[in-house]
PDB file of C-alpha atoms in Angstrom:
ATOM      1  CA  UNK A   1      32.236  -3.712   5.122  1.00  0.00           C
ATOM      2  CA  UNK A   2      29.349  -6.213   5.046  1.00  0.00           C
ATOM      3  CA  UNK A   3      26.168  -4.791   2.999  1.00  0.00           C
ATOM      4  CA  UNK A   4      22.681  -6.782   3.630  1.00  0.00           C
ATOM      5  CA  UNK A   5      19.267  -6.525   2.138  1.00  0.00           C
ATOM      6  CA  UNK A   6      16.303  -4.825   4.083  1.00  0.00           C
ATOM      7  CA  UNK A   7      12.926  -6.418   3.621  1.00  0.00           C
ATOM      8  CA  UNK A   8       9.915  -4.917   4.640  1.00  0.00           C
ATOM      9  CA  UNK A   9       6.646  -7.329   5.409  1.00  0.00           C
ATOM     10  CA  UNK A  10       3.887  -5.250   6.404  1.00  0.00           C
ATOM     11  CA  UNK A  11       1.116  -7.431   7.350  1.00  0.00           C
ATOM     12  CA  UNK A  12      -2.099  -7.313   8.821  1.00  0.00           C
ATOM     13  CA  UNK A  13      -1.387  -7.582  12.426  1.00  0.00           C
ATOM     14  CA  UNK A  14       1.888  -5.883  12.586  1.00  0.00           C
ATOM     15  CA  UNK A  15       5.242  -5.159  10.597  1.00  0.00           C
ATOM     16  CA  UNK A  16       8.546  -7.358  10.710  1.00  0.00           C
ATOM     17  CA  UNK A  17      11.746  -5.461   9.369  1.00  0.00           C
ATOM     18  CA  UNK A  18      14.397  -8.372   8.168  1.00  0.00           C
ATOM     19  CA  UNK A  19      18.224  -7.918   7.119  1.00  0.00           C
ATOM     20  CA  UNK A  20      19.241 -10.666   4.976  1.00  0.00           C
ATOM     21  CA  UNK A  21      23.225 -11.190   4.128  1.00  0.00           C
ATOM     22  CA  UNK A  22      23.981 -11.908   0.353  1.00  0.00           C
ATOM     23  CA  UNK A  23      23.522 -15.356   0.751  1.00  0.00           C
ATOM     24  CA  UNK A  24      19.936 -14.273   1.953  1.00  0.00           C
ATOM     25  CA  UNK A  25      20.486 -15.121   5.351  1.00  0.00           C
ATOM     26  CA  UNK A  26      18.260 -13.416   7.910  1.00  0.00           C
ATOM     27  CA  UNK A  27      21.012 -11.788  10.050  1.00  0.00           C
ATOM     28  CA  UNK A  28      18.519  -9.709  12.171  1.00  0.00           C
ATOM     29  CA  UNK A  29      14.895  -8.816  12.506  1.00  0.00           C
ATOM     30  CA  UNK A  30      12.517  -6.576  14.684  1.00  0.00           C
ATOM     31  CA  UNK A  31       8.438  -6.821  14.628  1.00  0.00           C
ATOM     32  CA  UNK A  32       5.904  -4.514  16.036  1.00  0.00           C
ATOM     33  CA  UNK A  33       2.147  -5.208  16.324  1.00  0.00           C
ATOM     34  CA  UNK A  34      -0.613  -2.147  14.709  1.00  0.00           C
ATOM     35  CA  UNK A  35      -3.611  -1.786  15.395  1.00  0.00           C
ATOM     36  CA  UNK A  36      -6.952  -2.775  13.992  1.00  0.00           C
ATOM     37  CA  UNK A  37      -9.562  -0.748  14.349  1.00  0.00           C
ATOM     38  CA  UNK A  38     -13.928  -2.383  14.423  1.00  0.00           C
ATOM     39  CA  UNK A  39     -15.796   0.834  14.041  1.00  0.00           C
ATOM     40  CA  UNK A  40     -18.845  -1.507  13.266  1.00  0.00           C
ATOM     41  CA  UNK A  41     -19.911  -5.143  12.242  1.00  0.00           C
ATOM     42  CA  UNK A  42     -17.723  -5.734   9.076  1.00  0.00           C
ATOM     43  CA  UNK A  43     -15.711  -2.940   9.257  1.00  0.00           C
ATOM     44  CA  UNK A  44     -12.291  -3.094   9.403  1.00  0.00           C
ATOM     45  CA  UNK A  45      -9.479   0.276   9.581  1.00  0.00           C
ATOM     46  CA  UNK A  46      -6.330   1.046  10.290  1.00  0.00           C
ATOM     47  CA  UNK A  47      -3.940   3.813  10.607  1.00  0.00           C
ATOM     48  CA  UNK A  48      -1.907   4.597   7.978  1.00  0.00           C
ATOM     49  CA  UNK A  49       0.378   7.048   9.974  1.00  0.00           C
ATOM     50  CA  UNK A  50       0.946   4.177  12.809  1.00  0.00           C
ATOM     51  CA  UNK A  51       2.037   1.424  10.372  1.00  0.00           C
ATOM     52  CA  UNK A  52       4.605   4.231   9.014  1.00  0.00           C
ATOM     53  CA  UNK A  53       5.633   4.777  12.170  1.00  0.00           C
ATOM     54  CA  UNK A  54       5.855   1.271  13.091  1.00  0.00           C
ATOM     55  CA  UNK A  55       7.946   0.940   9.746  1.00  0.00           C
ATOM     56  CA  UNK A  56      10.369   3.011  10.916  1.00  0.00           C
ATOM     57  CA  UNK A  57      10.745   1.843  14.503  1.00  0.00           C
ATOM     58  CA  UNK A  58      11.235  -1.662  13.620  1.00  0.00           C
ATOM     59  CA  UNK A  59      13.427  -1.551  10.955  1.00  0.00           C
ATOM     60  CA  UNK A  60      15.697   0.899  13.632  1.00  0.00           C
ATOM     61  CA  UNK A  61      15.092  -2.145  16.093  1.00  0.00           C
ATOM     62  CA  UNK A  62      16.709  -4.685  13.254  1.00  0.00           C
ATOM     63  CA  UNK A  63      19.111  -2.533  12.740  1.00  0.00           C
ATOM     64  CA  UNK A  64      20.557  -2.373  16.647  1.00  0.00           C
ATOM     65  CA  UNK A  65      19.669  -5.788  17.096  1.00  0.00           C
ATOM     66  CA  UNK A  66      22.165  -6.774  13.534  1.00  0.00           C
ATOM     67  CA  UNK A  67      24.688  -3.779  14.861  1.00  0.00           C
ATOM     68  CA  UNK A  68      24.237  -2.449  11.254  1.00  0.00           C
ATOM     69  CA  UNK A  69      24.635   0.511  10.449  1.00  0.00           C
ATOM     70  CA  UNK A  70      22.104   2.154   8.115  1.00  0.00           C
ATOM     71  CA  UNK A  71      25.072   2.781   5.169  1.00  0.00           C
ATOM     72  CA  UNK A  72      25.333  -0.976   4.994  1.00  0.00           C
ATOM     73  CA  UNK A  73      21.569  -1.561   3.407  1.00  0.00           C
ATOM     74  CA  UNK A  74      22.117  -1.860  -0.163  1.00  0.00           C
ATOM     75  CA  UNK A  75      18.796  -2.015  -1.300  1.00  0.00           C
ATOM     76  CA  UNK A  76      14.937  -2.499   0.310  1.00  0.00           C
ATOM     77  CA  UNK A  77      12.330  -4.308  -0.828  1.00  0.00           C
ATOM     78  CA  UNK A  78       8.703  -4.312   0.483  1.00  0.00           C
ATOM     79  CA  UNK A  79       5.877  -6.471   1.051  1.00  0.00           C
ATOM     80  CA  UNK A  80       2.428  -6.429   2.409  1.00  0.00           C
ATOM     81  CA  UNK A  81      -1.129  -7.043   2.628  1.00  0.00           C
ATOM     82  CA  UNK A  82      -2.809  -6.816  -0.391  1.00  0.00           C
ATOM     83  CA  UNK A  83      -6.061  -4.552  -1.287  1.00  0.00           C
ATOM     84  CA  UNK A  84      -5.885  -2.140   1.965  1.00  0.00           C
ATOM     85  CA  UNK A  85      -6.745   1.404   0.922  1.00  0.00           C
ATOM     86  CA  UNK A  86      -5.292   4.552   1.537  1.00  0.00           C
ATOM     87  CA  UNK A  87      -5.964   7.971   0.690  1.00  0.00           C
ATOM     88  CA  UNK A  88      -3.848  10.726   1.728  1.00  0.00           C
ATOM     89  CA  UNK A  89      -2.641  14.370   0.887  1.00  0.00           C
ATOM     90  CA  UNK A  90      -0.002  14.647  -1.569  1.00  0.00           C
ATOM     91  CA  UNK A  91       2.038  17.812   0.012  1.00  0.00           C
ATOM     92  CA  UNK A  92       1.466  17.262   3.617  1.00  0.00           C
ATOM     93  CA  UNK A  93       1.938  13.206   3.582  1.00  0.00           C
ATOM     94  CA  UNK A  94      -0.954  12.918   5.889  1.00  0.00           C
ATOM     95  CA  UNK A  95      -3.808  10.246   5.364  1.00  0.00           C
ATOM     96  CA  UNK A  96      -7.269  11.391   5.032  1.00  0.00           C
ATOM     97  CA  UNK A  97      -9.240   9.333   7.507  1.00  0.00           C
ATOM     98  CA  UNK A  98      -8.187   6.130   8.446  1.00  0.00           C
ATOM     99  CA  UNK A  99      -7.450   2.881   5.457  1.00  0.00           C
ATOM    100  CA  UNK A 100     -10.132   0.582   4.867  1.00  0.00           C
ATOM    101  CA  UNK A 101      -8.391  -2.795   5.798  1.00  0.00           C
ATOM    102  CA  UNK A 102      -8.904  -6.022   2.586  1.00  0.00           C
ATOM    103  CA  UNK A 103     -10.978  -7.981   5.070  1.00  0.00           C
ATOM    104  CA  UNK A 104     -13.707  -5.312   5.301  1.00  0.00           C
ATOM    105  CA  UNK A 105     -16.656  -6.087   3.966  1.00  0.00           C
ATOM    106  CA  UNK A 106     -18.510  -2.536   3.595  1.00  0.00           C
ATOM    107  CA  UNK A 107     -18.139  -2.778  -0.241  1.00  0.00           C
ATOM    108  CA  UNK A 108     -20.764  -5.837  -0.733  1.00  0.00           C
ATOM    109  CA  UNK A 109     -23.700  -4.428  -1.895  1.00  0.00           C
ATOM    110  CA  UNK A 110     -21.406  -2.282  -4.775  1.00  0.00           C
ATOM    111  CA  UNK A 111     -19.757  -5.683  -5.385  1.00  0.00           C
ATOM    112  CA  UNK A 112     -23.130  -7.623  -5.947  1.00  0.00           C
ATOM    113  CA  UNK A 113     -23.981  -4.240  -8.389  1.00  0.00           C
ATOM    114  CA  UNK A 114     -21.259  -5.120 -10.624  1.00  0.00           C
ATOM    115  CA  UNK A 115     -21.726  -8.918 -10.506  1.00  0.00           C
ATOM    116  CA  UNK A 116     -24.995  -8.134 -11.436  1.00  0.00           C
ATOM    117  CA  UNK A 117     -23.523  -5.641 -14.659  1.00  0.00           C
ATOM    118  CA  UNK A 118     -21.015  -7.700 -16.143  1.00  0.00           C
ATOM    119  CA  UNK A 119     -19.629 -10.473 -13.676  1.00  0.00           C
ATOM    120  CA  UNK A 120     -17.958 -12.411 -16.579  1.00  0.00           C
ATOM    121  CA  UNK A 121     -16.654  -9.942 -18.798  1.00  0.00           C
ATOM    122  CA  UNK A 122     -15.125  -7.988 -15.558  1.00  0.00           C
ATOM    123  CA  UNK A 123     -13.238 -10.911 -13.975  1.00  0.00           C
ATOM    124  CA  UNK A 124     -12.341 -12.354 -17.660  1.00  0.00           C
ATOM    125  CA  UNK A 125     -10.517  -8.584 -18.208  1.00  0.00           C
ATOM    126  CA  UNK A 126      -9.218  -8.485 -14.670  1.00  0.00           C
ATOM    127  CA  UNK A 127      -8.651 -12.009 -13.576  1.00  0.00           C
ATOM    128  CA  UNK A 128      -9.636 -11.018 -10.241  1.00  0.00           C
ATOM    129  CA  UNK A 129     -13.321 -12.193  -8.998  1.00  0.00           C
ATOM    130  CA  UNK A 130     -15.214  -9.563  -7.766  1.00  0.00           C
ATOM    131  CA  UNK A 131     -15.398  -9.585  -4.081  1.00  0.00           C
ATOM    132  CA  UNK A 132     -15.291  -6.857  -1.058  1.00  0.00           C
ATOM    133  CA  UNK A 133     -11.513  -7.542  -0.811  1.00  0.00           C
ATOM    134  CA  UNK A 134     -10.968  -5.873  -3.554  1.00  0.00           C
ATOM    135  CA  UNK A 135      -9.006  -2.163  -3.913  1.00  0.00           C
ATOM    136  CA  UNK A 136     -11.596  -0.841  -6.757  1.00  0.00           C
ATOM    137  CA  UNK A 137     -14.335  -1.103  -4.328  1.00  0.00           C
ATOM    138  CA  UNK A 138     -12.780   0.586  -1.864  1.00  0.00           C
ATOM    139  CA  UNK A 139     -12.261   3.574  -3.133  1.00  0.00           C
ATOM    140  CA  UNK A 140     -14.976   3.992  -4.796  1.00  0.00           C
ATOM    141  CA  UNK A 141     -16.925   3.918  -1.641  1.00  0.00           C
ATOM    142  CA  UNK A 142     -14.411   6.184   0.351  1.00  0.00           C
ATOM    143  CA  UNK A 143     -15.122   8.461  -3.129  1.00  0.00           C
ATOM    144  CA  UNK A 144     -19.082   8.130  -1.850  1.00  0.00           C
ATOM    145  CA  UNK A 145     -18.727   8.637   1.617  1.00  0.00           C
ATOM    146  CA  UNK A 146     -15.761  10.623   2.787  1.00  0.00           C
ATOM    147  CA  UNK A 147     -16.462  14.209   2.260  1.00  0.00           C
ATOM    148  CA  UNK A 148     -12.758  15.193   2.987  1.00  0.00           C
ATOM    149  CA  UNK A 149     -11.504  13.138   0.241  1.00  0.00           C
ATOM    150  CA  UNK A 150     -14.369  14.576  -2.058  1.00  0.00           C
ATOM    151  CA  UNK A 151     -13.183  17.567  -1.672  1.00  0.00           C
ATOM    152  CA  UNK A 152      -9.511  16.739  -1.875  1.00  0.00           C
ATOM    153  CA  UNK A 153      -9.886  14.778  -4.984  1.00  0.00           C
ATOM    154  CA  UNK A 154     -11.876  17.833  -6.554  1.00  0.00           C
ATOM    155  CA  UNK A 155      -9.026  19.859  -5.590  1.00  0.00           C
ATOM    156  CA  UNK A 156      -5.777  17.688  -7.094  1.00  0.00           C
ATOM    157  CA  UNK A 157      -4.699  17.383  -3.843  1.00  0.00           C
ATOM    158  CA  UNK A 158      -4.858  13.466  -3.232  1.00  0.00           C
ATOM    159  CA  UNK A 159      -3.357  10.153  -4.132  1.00  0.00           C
ATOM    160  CA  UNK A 160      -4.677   6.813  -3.389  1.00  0.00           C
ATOM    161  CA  UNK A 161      -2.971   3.613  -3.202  1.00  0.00           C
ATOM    162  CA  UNK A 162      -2.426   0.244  -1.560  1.00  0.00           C
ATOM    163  CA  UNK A 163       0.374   0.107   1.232  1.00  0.00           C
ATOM    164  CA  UNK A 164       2.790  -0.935  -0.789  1.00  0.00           C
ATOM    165  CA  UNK A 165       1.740   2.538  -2.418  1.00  0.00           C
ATOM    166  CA  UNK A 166       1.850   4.399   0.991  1.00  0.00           C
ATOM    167  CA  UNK A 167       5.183   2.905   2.056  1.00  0.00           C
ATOM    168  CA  UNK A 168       7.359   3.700  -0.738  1.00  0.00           C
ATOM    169  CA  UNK A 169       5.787   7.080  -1.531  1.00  0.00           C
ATOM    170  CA  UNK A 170       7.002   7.535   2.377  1.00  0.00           C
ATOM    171  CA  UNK A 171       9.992   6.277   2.085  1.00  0.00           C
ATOM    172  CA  UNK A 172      11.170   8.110  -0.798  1.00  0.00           C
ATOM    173  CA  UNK A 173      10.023  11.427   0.012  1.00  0.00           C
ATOM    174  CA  UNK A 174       7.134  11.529  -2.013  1.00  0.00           C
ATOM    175  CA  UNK A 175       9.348  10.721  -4.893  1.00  0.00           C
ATOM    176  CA  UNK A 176       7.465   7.520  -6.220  1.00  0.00           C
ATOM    177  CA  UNK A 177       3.819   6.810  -6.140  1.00  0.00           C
ATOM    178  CA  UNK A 178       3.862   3.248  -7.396  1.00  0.00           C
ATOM    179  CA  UNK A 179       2.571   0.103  -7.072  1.00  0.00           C
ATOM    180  CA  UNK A 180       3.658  -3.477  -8.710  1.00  0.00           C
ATOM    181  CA  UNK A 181       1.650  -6.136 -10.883  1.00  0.00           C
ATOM    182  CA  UNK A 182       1.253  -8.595  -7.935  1.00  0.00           C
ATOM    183  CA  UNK A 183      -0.600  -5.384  -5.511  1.00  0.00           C
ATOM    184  CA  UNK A 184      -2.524  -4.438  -8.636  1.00  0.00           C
ATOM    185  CA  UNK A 185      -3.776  -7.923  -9.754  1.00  0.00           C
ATOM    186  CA  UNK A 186      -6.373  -7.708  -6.784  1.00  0.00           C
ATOM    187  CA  UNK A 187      -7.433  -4.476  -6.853  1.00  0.00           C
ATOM    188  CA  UNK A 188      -9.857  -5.106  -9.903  1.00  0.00           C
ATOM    189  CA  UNK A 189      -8.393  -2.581 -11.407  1.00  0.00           C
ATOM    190  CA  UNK A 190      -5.151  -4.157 -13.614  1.00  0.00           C
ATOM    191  CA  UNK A 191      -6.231  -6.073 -16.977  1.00  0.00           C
ATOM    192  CA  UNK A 192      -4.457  -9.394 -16.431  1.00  0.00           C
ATOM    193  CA  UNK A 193      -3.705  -8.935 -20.625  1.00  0.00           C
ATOM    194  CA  UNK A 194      -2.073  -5.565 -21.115  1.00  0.00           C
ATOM    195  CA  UNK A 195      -0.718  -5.082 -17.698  1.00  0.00           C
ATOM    196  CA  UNK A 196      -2.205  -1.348 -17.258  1.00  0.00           C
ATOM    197  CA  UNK A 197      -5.323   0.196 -15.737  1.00  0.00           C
ATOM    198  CA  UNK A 198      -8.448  -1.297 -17.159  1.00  0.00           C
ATOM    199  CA  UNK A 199     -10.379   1.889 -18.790  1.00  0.00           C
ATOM    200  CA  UNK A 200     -13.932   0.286 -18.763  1.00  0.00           C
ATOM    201  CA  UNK A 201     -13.450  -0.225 -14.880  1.00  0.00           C
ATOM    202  CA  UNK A 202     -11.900   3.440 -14.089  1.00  0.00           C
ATOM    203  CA  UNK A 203     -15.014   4.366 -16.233  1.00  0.00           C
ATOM    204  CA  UNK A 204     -18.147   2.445 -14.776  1.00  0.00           C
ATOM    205  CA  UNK A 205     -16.394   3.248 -11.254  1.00  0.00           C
ATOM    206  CA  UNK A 206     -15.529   6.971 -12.170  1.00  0.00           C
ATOM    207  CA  UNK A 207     -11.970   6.472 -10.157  1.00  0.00           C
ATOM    208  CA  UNK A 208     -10.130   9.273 -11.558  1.00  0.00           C
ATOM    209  CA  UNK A 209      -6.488   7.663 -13.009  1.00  0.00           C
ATOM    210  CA  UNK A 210      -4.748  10.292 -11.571  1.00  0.00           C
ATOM    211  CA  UNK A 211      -4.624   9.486  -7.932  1.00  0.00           C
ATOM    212  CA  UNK A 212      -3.594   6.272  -8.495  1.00  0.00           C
ATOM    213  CA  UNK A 213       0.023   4.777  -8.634  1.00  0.00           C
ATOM    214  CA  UNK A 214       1.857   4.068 -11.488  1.00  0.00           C
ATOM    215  CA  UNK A 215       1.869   0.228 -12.428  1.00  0.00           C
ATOM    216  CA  UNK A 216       5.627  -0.898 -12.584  1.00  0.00           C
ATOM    217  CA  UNK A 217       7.189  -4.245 -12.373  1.00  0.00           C
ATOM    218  CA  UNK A 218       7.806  -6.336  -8.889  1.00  0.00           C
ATOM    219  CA  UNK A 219      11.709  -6.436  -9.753  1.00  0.00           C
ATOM    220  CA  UNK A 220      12.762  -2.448 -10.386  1.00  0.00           C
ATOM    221  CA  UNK A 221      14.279   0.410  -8.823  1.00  0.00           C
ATOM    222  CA  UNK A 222      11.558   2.621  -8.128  1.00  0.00           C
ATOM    223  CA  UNK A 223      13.137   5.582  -6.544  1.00  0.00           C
ATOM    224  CA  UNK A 224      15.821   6.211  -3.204  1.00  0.00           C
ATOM    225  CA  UNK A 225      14.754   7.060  -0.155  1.00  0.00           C
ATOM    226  CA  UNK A 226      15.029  10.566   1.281  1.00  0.00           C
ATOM    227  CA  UNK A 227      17.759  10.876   4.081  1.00  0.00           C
ATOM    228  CA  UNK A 228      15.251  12.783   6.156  1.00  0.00           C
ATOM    229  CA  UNK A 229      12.508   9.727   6.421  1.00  0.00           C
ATOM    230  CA  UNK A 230      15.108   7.210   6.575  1.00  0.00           C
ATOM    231  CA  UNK A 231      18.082   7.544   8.891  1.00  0.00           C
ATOM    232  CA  UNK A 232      20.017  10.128   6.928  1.00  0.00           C
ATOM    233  CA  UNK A 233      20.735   7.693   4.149  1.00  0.00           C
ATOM    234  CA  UNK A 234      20.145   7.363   0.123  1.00  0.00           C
ATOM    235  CA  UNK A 235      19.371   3.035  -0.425  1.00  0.00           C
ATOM    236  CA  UNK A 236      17.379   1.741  -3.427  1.00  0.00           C
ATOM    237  CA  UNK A 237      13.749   0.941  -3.224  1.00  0.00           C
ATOM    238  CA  UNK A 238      14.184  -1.920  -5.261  1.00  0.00           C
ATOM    239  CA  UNK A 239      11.280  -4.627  -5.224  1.00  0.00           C
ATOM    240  CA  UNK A 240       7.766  -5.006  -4.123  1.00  0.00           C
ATOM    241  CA  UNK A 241       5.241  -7.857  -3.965  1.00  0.00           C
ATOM    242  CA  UNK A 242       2.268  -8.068  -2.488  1.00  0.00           C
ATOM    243  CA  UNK A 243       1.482 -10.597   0.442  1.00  0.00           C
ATOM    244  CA  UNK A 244       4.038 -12.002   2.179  1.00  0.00           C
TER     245      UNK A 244
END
């Protein structure tokens, strides 16, 4: 029996599920649009339930359109847009509000604070330039202004991560909460020289470490996923990188 290669490429507008033979031909595909959401000038959300859900539709889509069967993926790897922000509750699986999308631009004013505190010595440690894109920002507003994920961060109750984040931890049950180098390099967050969280910025941000995903390498088994989010199978979530 044939075995393919699921890719995952969850952009901006939408998500494309691709099965690639093992001489990484693309044998089928299946894309689905999500949507954005404008709540005001600059603002940019969306729904981190419906891009699950979308997830799961399209890659049952490339599946009927291949005639594979679900047994035959031998491994998944995803990708996605980089910096969008998540929180959500760590028993339940539900988001807390919606994810700030990378092109919002909310964050500006705490970006021009820290270009104003240490512009060079924060992008030499980070190798990231300090702009609204950027994950670090993000939550540290959502921190400021959400009261639900105030209190659920007070609590132990919530994790935080990029899509890439929100994806696998779905996929696997909860199993993983991880994220690879290429995500993390523009979150501010990663030193570009050790490869883990920067402490100075988890300090002068006060982002606690523990809701946020463990830092592993774009080529690595990170966990299987559970049978009961993904068509009653066990395949290897094996690969992430961010953009597409």
């Amino acid at each position: 029996m044939s075995s393919f290669i699921l890719s995952i490429h969850q952009r901006t507008g939408g998500t494309r599920a691709m099965l690639l033979d093992r001489k990484a031909n693309a044998v089928a595909s299946a894309f689905g649009e999500i949507t954005q959401f404008f709540p005001q000038a600059g603002w940019v959300e969306h729904d981190a339930n419906e891009i699950w859900e979308v997830t799961r539709r399209v890659v049952a889509e490339a599946l009927q359109n291949g005639r594979i069967s679900p047994e035959q993926i031998d491994a998944i790897g995803v990708t996605n847009q980089r910096d969008t922000t998540v929180f959500w509750d760590k028993r339940s699986g539900q988001p807390v509000g919606r994810a700030i999308a990378w092109q919002d631009q909310r964050t500006l004013p705490l970006c021009e604070q820290l270009i104003a505190q240490d512009k060079a010595g924060i992008e030499a440690r980070t190798g990231m330039v300090i702009v609204p894109d950027v994950t670090a920002a993000k939550i540290r507003w959502l921190l400021d202004n959400d009261r639900a994920i105030q209190k659920g961060v007070a609590r132990g109750e919530l994790l935080c991560g990029t899509i890439d984040s929100w994806l696998i931890w779905k996929l696997s049950g909860g199993a993983a909460h991880v994220t690879d180098h290429s995500n993390a390099a523009v979150t501010l967050l990663q030193n570009a020289s050790s490869l883990t969280y920067d402490d100075a910025l988890l300090s002068a941000l006060s982002i606690p470490r523990d809701i946020l995903p463990e830092l592993r390498p774009s080529s690595e088994v990170y966990a299987t996923t559970d049978p009961m989010a993904f068509f009653g199978v066990r395949v290897p979530i094996a690969g992430a990188g961010g953009d597409q």
